[in-house]
Amino acid sequence: MSSESVVTHVVGALAVVIAASYALGALARRLGQPPVVGQLFAGIALGPSLLGLVPGQVYETLFPTQIQPILTSLAQVALVLFLFVVGYELDLGMLRGQRSVTAVSLGGFVLPMAMGAGIVLLLPDAFASANGGHPIDTTFVFYMAIALSITAVPVLASIIRDQGLSGTRPGTIAMASAGVIDALSWPILAVVLVGGEHGSVRDWAVKAVLLVLYVLVMLFAVRPALERWMRRPGIPAAARLPVVVTLALASAWATNALGLHVIFGALLAGVIMPRLPDGSPDGRLLRPLQDIGGLLLPVFFAVSGMAVKLAGLRSSDVVLLAVICAAAVVSKVAAGSLSARGTRLPWRESLLIGVLLNTRGLTELIVLNVGLQAGVIGPRLYALLVVMALLTTAATGPLIGLLRRPADGPPAVPVDLVIGDTLEPRQGPDAGRVPTADAGPAPRS
């Protein structure tokens, strides 16, 4: 295939991917689901599992083998920008003095991890069969523990907004806790994968030391330099944006060179990025990055979907899928609910927090792609875990609807800040306003 033909195919494939992702994402929202559910289904539909079954080699014509490395590269760029934004928005200062958030975060992280590791130790033969010869070793056990502990913060934010839970106590605690859970998960995943698929103890130690040195350089050399540069007057946002994108891409390259995935460097670059004097991210940088990343993310969904080969699944895999889904749902809902209840929140609000934490979606897909590329999981288990992510995310909306049916108790309490078991009163023109349980989505900006 000539270079001109490759370009033509890439342009055409991008048009199909973006259009399908937008259409099915909009359909998912109409059905009361987060758009990521439709976008993920679009990726699977464009892959060999569905489009590949259409006669006439439609799949091979739209997505020939020669262009797939290019689509994968675009997907990685989308992830770098997306994870940079996630790191830039991350604020662990919200934990200070917040008893409910601390309890829910730790419970929603530890119990799902234990459940993920536990099902592997209880069913090693089933996982060995589904994993296609990849070793069921310590790395795999820890990886499955992380895979079940993840909560998708961006998808959760969309669900909270669309369900009218913005500003309520369950929505506030769930969002803060999800951010902390993911902040704990990424470093552990990095440590688990730093040795690679077949790395020796010596290789692992060398790469771990190099990673620590890299983090120290980013914190104590790059960050101060960025702070001095950001404080310089007269630099327009248009001039800052290329520097920020360069930082994200260069940091992603560095962690990839250390044997990790590009996402870890992107996250670290976002975390060290200086904020405004009030502690918030700079919206002039954040919004363009969100727009660019959002435009390219459908390519990531398409690439993820193309790796799902449902035709290769066996009947025994259905049983394993049921076990994984049950462990994922029960551990998250139970951990979130019991932890919230332990801080004396009402049962209905506690259950709602647990259900919200069960949202996986995009962040889970990122973890699964990292595991697939690192050789920790094989194609069959990858397909099962993608279906698990899709089902658990799609179940969140209906479960919220069941929990928010009219009851004898008062509606969810709106808060701006949860500190222990007390509520900080609202200030300003919205003081005293209590959104009802059937409140509509928050207005879009």
Tab-separated table of N, CA, C and O in Angstrom, residues 1 22 33 39 67 103 159 162 184 189 199 207 211 218 278 292-293 300 310 330 337 376 425-426 438 442:
chain	number	residue	atom	x	y	z
A	1	MET	N	0.856	-1.195	0.000
A	1	MET	CA	0.000	0.000	0.000
A	1	MET	C	0.893	1.247	0.000
A	1	MET	O	1.790	1.378	0.849
A	22	TYR	N	-19.772	9.330	17.979
A	22	TYR	CA	-20.682	10.422	18.345
A	22	TYR	C	-22.137	9.949	18.312
A	22	TYR	O	-22.921	10.231	19.227
A	33	GLN	N	-27.941	6.477	29.616
A	33	GLN	CA	-26.628	5.934	29.901
A	33	GLN	C	-25.561	6.997	29.644
A	33	GLN	O	-25.777	7.907	28.844
A	39	GLN	N	-20.023	4.835	23.152
A	39	GLN	CA	-18.746	4.948	22.456
A	39	GLN	C	-17.963	3.643	22.518
A	39	GLN	O	-17.328	3.239	21.538
A	67	ILE	N	-2.901	0.430	8.455
A	67	ILE	CA	-3.219	1.693	9.143
A	67	ILE	C	-3.418	1.497	10.638
A	67	ILE	O	-3.513	2.479	11.386
A	103	ALA	N	-12.837	7.468	54.650
A	103	ALA	CA	-13.325	6.110	54.903
A	103	ALA	C	-13.788	5.436	53.621
A	103	ALA	O	-13.453	4.275	53.360
A	159	ILE	N	-22.217	10.963	35.028
A	159	ILE	CA	-23.399	10.326	35.605
A	159	ILE	C	-23.991	11.185	36.713
A	159	ILE	O	-25.217	11.370	36.800
A	162	ASP	N	-25.767	14.121	35.053
A	162	ASP	CA	-26.971	13.739	34.321
A	162	ASP	C	-28.076	13.234	35.238
A	162	ASP	O	-29.260	13.356	34.918
A	184	LEU	N	-4.548	6.393	44.123
A	184	LEU	CA	-3.844	5.290	44.763
A	184	LEU	C	-3.551	4.157	43.780
A	184	LEU	O	-2.526	3.471	43.892
A	189	LEU	N	-0.168	0.323	40.140
A	189	LEU	CA	-0.108	-0.323	38.830
A	189	LEU	C	1.261	-0.110	38.187
A	189	LEU	O	1.816	-1.021	37.556
A	199	GLY	N	10.457	-9.659	33.311
A	199	GLY	CA	11.607	-8.997	33.890
A	199	GLY	C	12.139	-9.725	35.114
A	199	GLY	O	11.386	-10.262	35.919
A	207	LYS	N	14.772	-0.554	37.068
A	207	LYS	CA	13.721	0.304	36.527
A	207	LYS	C	12.984	1.053	37.637
A	207	LYS	O	12.587	2.208	37.452
A	211	LEU	N	12.725	5.022	37.866
A	211	LEU	CA	11.416	5.672	37.950
A	211	LEU	C	11.363	6.645	39.124
A	211	LEU	O	10.856	7.768	38.995
A	218	MET	N	11.126	15.434	38.179
A	218	MET	CA	9.907	16.148	37.802
A	218	MET	C	9.407	17.039	38.943
A	218	MET	O	8.954	18.168	38.715
A	278	ASP	N	-5.284	30.333	43.589
A	278	ASP	CA	-6.348	29.796	44.431
A	278	ASP	C	-6.344	28.271	44.478
A	278	ASP	O	-7.228	27.655	45.095
A	292	ILE	N	-9.288	18.784	22.665
A	292	ILE	CA	-8.456	17.974	21.762
A	292	ILE	C	-8.520	16.499	22.152
A	292	ILE	O	-8.706	15.617	21.310
A	293	GLY	N	-8.373	16.237	23.455
A	293	GLY	CA	-8.429	14.848	23.916
A	293	GLY	C	-9.785	14.216	23.652
A	293	GLY	O	-9.869	13.057	23.242
A	300	PHE	N	-9.373	5.898	20.482
A	300	PHE	CA	-9.006	4.945	21.539
A	300	PHE	C	-10.093	3.890	21.721
A	300	PHE	O	-9.802	2.699	21.875
A	310	LEU	N	-14.959	-11.364	20.377
A	310	LEU	CA	-15.972	-12.141	21.081
A	310	LEU	C	-16.117	-13.542	20.501
A	310	LEU	O	-16.507	-14.476	21.204
A	330	VAL	N	-20.143	-6.516	43.695
A	330	VAL	CA	-20.337	-6.712	45.139
A	330	VAL	C	-19.258	-5.993	45.934
A	330	VAL	O	-19.544	-5.321	46.935
A	337	SER	N	-20.706	1.304	50.376
A	337	SER	CA	-21.883	1.429	51.242
A	337	SER	C	-21.517	1.271	52.713
A	337	SER	O	-21.912	2.081	53.558
A	376	VAL	N	0.392	-8.897	30.286
A	376	VAL	CA	-0.098	-9.472	31.546
A	376	VAL	C	-1.383	-10.252	31.300
A	376	VAL	O	-1.626	-11.290	31.922
A	425	PRO	N	-22.437	25.026	55.565
A	425	PRO	CA	-23.575	25.651	54.899
A	425	PRO	C	-23.174	26.309	53.602
A	425	PRO	O	-22.040	26.732	53.426
A	426	ARG	N	-24.139	26.365	52.668
A	426	ARG	CA	-23.914	27.066	51.413
A	426	ARG	C	-23.848	28.570	51.653
A	426	ARG	O	-24.466	29.089	52.562
A	438	ASP	N	-35.514	14.197	42.114
A	438	ASP	CA	-35.768	14.060	40.691
A	438	ASP	C	-35.304	15.295	39.909
A	438	ASP	O	-35.793	15.584	38.859
A	442	ALA	N	-27.576	19.208	35.738
A	442	ALA	CA	-27.045	20.542	35.941
A	442	ALA	C	-26.854	21.227	34.599
A	442	ALA	O	-26.539	20.592	33.604
